[in-house]
CSV table of C-alpha atoms and ligand atoms in Angstrom, one decimal:
chain,number,residue,atom,x,y,z
A,1,MET,CA,133.0,119.3,56.4
A,2,LYS,CA,129.7,119.8,58.1
A,3,LEU,CA,128.6,116.2,57.5
A,4,ARG,CA,132.0,115.0,58.7
A,5,SER,CA,131.8,116.9,62.0
A,6,SER,CA,128.3,115.6,62.7
A,7,LEU,CA,129.5,112.1,62.0
A,8,LEU,CA,132.3,112.7,64.5
A,9,VAL,CA,129.8,113.9,67.1
A,10,ALA,CA,127.5,110.9,66.5
A,11,ALA,CA,130.5,108.6,66.8
A,12,SER,CA,131.6,110.2,70.1
A,13,LEU,CA,128.1,109.8,71.5
A,14,LEU,CA,127.9,106.1,70.6
A,15,PRO,CA,129.8,104.7,73.6
A,16,LEU,CA,127.7,106.8,76.0
A,17,ILE,CA,124.4,105.5,74.5
A,18,THR,CA,125.7,101.9,74.7
A,19,MET,CA,126.7,102.3,78.3
A,20,ALA,CA,123.3,103.7,79.2
A,21,ALA,CA,121.6,100.8,77.5
A,22,ASP,CA,123.7,98.4,79.5
A,23,LYS,CA,122.5,99.8,82.8
A,24,PRO,CA,118.9,99.2,83.7
A,25,GLY,CA,117.1,102.1,85.3
A,26,TYR,CA,116.2,105.7,84.6
A,27,THR,CA,117.9,109.0,84.2
A,28,ASP,CA,114.7,111.1,84.0
A,29,THR,CA,113.1,110.4,87.4
A,30,PRO,CA,112.9,112.8,90.3
A,31,GLN,CA,115.6,112.9,92.9
A,32,LEU,CA,115.1,111.1,96.2
A,33,PRO,CA,114.9,113.5,99.2
A,34,GLY,CA,118.1,113.4,101.2
A,35,GLN,CA,119.9,111.2,98.7
A,36,LYS,CA,122.0,112.1,95.7
A,37,TRP,CA,120.2,109.6,93.5
A,38,ARG,CA,117.1,109.6,91.4
A,39,VAL,CA,114.2,107.1,91.8
A,40,HIS,CA,115.4,103.9,90.1
A,41,ASP,CA,118.7,105.6,89.2
A,42,ALA,CA,120.6,103.8,86.5
A,43,ASP,CA,123.8,105.3,87.7
A,44,ARG,CA,123.5,104.3,91.3
A,45,PRO,CA,126.2,101.9,92.4
A,46,GLN,CA,125.1,98.2,92.3
A,47,PRO,CA,124.9,96.4,95.7
A,48,ARG,CA,127.8,94.0,96.2
A,49,ILE,CA,127.1,90.4,95.5
A,50,VAL,CA,127.3,88.0,98.5
A,51,THR,CA,127.0,84.3,98.4
A,52,PRO,CA,124.8,83.4,101.3
A,53,GLY,CA,125.4,80.5,103.7
A,54,ALA,CA,123.8,77.2,103.2
A,55,SER,CA,120.3,77.3,104.6
A,56,PHE,CA,119.7,80.1,107.0
A,57,SER,CA,116.7,79.4,109.2
A,58,GLN,CA,114.9,77.7,106.2
A,59,GLY,CA,112.1,75.2,107.0
A,60,ALA,CA,112.5,75.9,110.7
A,61,PRO,CA,109.3,75.7,112.8
A,62,ALA,CA,107.8,79.0,113.9
A,63,PRO,CA,108.5,80.4,117.4
A,64,SER,CA,105.9,79.5,120.1
A,65,ASP,CA,104.2,82.9,120.0
A,66,ALA,CA,104.1,83.4,116.3
A,67,VAL,CA,101.0,83.7,114.2
A,68,VAL,CA,101.4,81.1,111.4
A,69,LEU,CA,100.2,82.7,108.2
A,70,PHE,CA,100.9,79.8,105.9
A,71,ASP,CA,101.8,76.3,106.9
A,72,GLY,CA,101.9,74.8,103.4
A,73,LYS,CA,98.3,73.5,103.5
A,74,ASP,CA,95.8,76.3,102.7
A,75,LEU,CA,95.3,80.0,102.1
A,76,SER,CA,92.7,80.4,104.9
A,77,LYS,CA,94.6,83.4,106.5
A,78,TRP,CA,94.8,85.2,103.1
A,79,THR,CA,92.3,87.1,100.9
A,80,LYS,CA,92.0,89.2,97.8
A,81,ASP,CA,89.6,92.1,98.4
A,82,GLY,CA,87.5,90.1,100.8
A,83,GLU,CA,87.3,87.1,98.5
A,84,PRO,CA,89.2,83.8,98.8
A,85,ALA,CA,92.9,84.1,97.8
A,86,PRO,CA,93.1,82.9,94.2
A,87,TRP,CA,96.7,81.5,94.2
A,88,LYS,CA,97.7,77.8,93.8
A,89,VAL,CA,98.7,75.6,96.8
A,90,ALA,CA,100.7,72.5,96.1
A,91,ASN,CA,103.5,70.5,97.8
A,92,GLY,CA,103.7,72.7,100.8
A,93,TYR,CA,104.0,76.0,99.0
A,94,MET,CA,101.7,78.7,97.5
A,95,GLU,CA,102.3,80.0,94.0
A,96,VAL,CA,101.4,83.2,92.4
A,97,VAL,CA,98.7,82.7,89.7
A,98,GLY,CA,99.7,85.4,87.2
A,99,LYS,CA,97.1,88.2,86.7
A,100,SER,CA,94.8,86.7,89.5
A,101,GLY,CA,95.8,89.6,91.8
A,102,SER,CA,97.9,90.3,94.8
A,103,ILE,CA,96.8,88.8,98.1
A,104,GLN,CA,96.9,90.0,101.7
A,105,THR,CA,96.5,88.6,105.2
A,106,LYS,CA,93.0,88.9,106.7
A,107,GLU,CA,94.6,90.0,109.9
A,108,LYS,CA,96.2,93.4,110.4
A,109,PHE,CA,99.4,94.1,112.3
A,110,GLY,CA,101.2,97.0,113.7
A,111,SER,CA,105.0,96.4,114.2
A,112,PHE,CA,106.1,92.9,113.6
A,113,GLN,CA,108.8,90.3,112.9
A,114,LEU,CA,108.0,88.4,109.7
A,115,HIS,CA,109.6,85.3,108.3
A,116,LEU,CA,108.9,83.8,104.9
A,117,GLU,CA,110.6,81.7,102.2
A,118,TYR,CA,110.3,82.1,98.5
A,119,ALA,CA,111.6,80.5,95.3
A,120,THR,CA,111.7,81.8,91.7
A,121,PRO,CA,111.2,79.8,88.6
A,122,ASN,CA,114.0,77.6,87.2
A,123,PRO,CA,114.8,78.1,84.3
A,124,PRO,CA,114.4,81.8,84.7
A,125,HIS,CA,112.4,83.9,82.2
A,126,GLY,CA,112.8,87.6,81.4
A,127,ASP,CA,115.3,90.2,82.4
A,128,SER,CA,115.7,93.0,85.0
A,129,GLN,CA,112.3,93.7,86.6
A,130,ALA,CA,110.5,91.1,84.4
A,131,ARG,CA,112.3,88.1,86.0
A,132,ALA,CA,110.3,86.5,88.8
A,133,ASN,CA,109.0,89.8,90.2
A,134,SER,CA,106.8,89.7,93.4
A,135,GLY,CA,107.1,91.5,96.6
A,136,VAL,CA,106.3,91.6,100.3
A,137,PHE,CA,103.9,94.5,101.1
A,138,LEU,CA,104.3,95.7,104.7
A,139,HIS,CA,100.9,97.2,105.9
A,140,GLY,CA,99.9,96.5,102.2
A,141,LEU,CA,101.8,99.7,101.3
A,142,TYR,CA,105.6,99.4,101.5
A,143,GLU,CA,107.3,97.0,99.2
A,144,VAL,CA,110.3,94.8,100.1
A,145,GLN,CA,111.2,93.5,96.6
A,146,VAL,CA,111.1,89.9,95.6
A,147,LEU,CA,113.0,89.4,92.3
A,148,ASP,CA,115.3,86.8,90.8
A,149,CYS,CA,118.6,88.8,91.0
A,150,TYR,CA,121.0,86.0,90.4
A,151,ASN,CA,123.0,87.1,87.3
A,152,ASN,CA,120.1,89.5,86.5
A,153,PRO,CA,121.1,93.2,86.6
A,154,THR,CA,118.4,95.7,87.4
A,155,TYR,CA,118.4,99.1,88.9
A,156,PRO,CA,119.8,99.1,92.5
A,157,ASP,CA,116.6,100.3,94.2
A,158,GLY,CA,114.7,97.5,92.5
A,159,THR,CA,117.0,94.7,93.5
A,160,VAL,CA,115.9,91.9,95.8
A,161,GLY,CA,116.2,93.1,99.4
A,162,CYS,CA,115.5,96.7,98.5
A,163,ILE,CA,112.8,99.0,99.8
A,164,TYR,CA,111.4,99.5,96.3
A,165,GLY,CA,112.2,102.9,94.8
A,166,GLN,CA,113.9,104.1,98.0
A,167,TRP,CA,116.8,102.1,99.3
A,168,PRO,CA,118.9,99.4,97.5
A,169,PRO,CA,119.9,96.5,99.6
A,170,LEU,CA,123.3,96.6,101.4
A,171,ALA,CA,124.1,93.4,99.5
A,172,ASN,CA,122.7,91.2,96.8
A,173,ALA,CA,122.4,87.8,98.6
A,174,ALA,CA,120.4,86.1,95.9
A,175,LYS,CA,120.6,82.4,95.4
A,176,PRO,CA,120.2,80.6,92.0
A,177,PRO,CA,116.7,80.4,90.6
A,178,GLY,CA,114.7,77.5,91.9
A,179,GLU,CA,116.4,77.5,95.4
A,180,TRP,CA,114.5,78.5,98.5
A,181,HIS,CA,115.4,81.9,99.9
A,182,SER,CA,114.5,83.2,103.4
A,183,TYR,CA,113.4,86.7,104.3
A,184,ASP,CA,113.4,87.9,107.9
A,185,ILE,CA,111.9,91.3,108.2
A,186,ILE,CA,111.5,93.5,111.3
A,187,PHE,CA,109.0,96.3,110.6
A,188,GLU,CA,108.3,99.2,112.9
A,189,ALA,CA,105.0,100.8,112.1
A,190,PRO,CA,104.8,104.5,111.5
A,191,LYS,CA,103.6,106.7,114.4
A,192,VAL,CA,100.8,109.1,113.6
A,193,GLU,CA,99.5,112.0,115.7
A,194,GLY,CA,96.6,114.2,114.6
A,195,GLY,CA,96.6,112.6,111.2
A,196,LYS,CA,100.3,113.3,110.6
A,197,VAL,CA,103.2,110.9,110.5
A,198,VAL,CA,105.4,111.9,113.4
A,199,THR,CA,107.7,108.9,113.2
A,200,PRO,CA,108.1,107.2,109.8
A,201,ALA,CA,108.1,103.4,109.4
A,202,HIS,CA,111.4,101.7,109.7
A,203,VAL,CA,112.5,98.3,108.4
A,204,THR,CA,115.3,95.8,108.9
A,205,VAL,CA,115.6,93.1,106.2
A,206,ILE,CA,117.7,90.0,106.3
A,207,LEU,CA,117.9,87.9,103.1
A,208,ASN,CA,119.3,84.4,103.3
A,209,GLY,CA,121.1,85.4,106.6
A,210,VAL,CA,122.7,88.6,105.0
A,211,VAL,CA,121.6,92.1,106.2
A,212,ALA,CA,120.0,93.9,103.3
A,213,GLN,CA,118.4,96.8,105.3
A,214,HIS,CA,119.3,97.9,108.8
A,215,ARG,CA,116.5,99.9,110.4
A,216,LYS,CA,116.0,102.0,107.3
A,217,GLU,CA,113.5,104.8,107.2
A,218,ILE,CA,110.7,104.2,104.8
A,219,ILE,CA,109.7,107.5,103.1
A,220,GLY,CA,106.2,106.5,102.1
A,221,PRO,CA,104.1,103.9,100.3
A,222,VAL,CA,105.7,102.3,97.2
A,223,ARG,CA,105.8,104.3,94.0
A,224,HIS,CA,107.1,103.5,90.5
A,225,ARG,CA,109.2,106.4,88.9
A,226,GLU,CA,107.9,108.8,91.6
A,227,VAL,CA,109.1,109.9,95.0
A,228,ALA,CA,107.1,108.3,97.8
A,229,SER,CA,105.6,110.3,100.6
A,230,TYR,CA,103.1,109.7,103.4
A,231,GLU,CA,99.6,110.9,103.1
A,232,ALA,CA,97.4,112.2,105.9
A,233,ASN,CA,95.9,109.6,108.2
A,234,THR,CA,98.5,106.9,107.2
A,235,PRO,CA,97.3,103.7,109.0
A,236,THR,CA,99.3,102.4,111.9
A,237,THR,CA,98.3,98.9,111.3
A,238,GLY,CA,97.8,96.9,108.1
A,239,PRO,CA,97.9,93.6,106.4
A,240,ILE,CA,100.9,91.8,105.0
A,241,GLY,CA,100.6,91.5,101.2
A,242,LEU,CA,102.2,89.4,98.6
A,243,GLN,CA,102.4,90.8,95.1
A,244,ASP,CA,101.2,89.3,91.8
A,245,HIS,CA,103.5,90.8,89.2
A,246,GLY,CA,102.6,88.1,86.7
A,247,ASP,CA,105.3,85.7,87.6
A,248,PRO,CA,104.9,82.2,89.2
A,249,VAL,CA,106.9,82.9,92.4
A,250,ARG,CA,106.4,80.4,95.3
A,251,PHE,CA,106.1,81.1,99.0
A,252,ARG,CA,106.2,78.8,102.1
A,253,ASN,CA,106.7,78.9,105.8
A,254,ILE,CA,105.2,82.3,106.6
A,255,TRP,CA,104.8,83.4,110.2
A,256,VAL,CA,104.7,86.7,112.0
A,257,ARG,CA,105.4,87.8,115.6
A,258,PRO,CA,103.5,91.1,116.5
A,259,LEU,CA,105.8,93.6,118.3
A,260,GLY,CA,103.2,95.6,120.1
A,261,GLU,CA,105.9,97.0,122.4
A,262,TYR,CA,107.1,99.2,119.5
A,263,ASP,CA,103.6,100.6,119.0
A,264,LYS,CA,103.2,102.2,122.4
A,265,PRO,CA,103.7,105.9,122.6
B,29,MG,MG1,107.8,93.6,93.1
């Protein structure tokens, strides 16, 4: 009888375990402040899937006042820890060389409008966070995720268009692997007084012409499985970084328009 009841308990748990295994993410991470979800919450609702329009702003020339960060020819505007950026340049794009390290712009920016385009490998490799992972690091600290999320479930706050570990995108507007995607990002730098953040950073993200974030508050520098928070003396300017997560993601047509108007008191 005892054996039989434990078998029944085991049988009744089975569907729950299977469901949990089907949902990428975590159930043991801390809760996000002001939200009812955990960091990388497996149970958080998935963003709706939207098929983007044909070719939103792709390949378009930079506006006249933009700082061109990559025109397809060289990595002269980029560095890794003061050394030349170690990524590959070919056919008008740069490509992550896995394990060579993340790269950053030499120049620092306050608030800005950023445009870039990226493509993930086709055929795809890996699942969830292991499929064409890279990222755009605003001020080198706050990650807007780059990930192949076409038919690739992952935890919502790790989906392409997310503020990693904080806010899922409003929609998953991923295109198939191998196609060029466009990111248009408006970043408002944090305001700091007496070493303390008095106004957090905010970001608006448009992926392939579809709004993914609308002036969302960034709660701190990116963290994995932990709640982000600002430290004392958070910088009010910083570089734009691109992440080496080990996957050969390509980038092209990168330009930035500084928005110094937002940085005035
Ligand atoms: Mg990433």
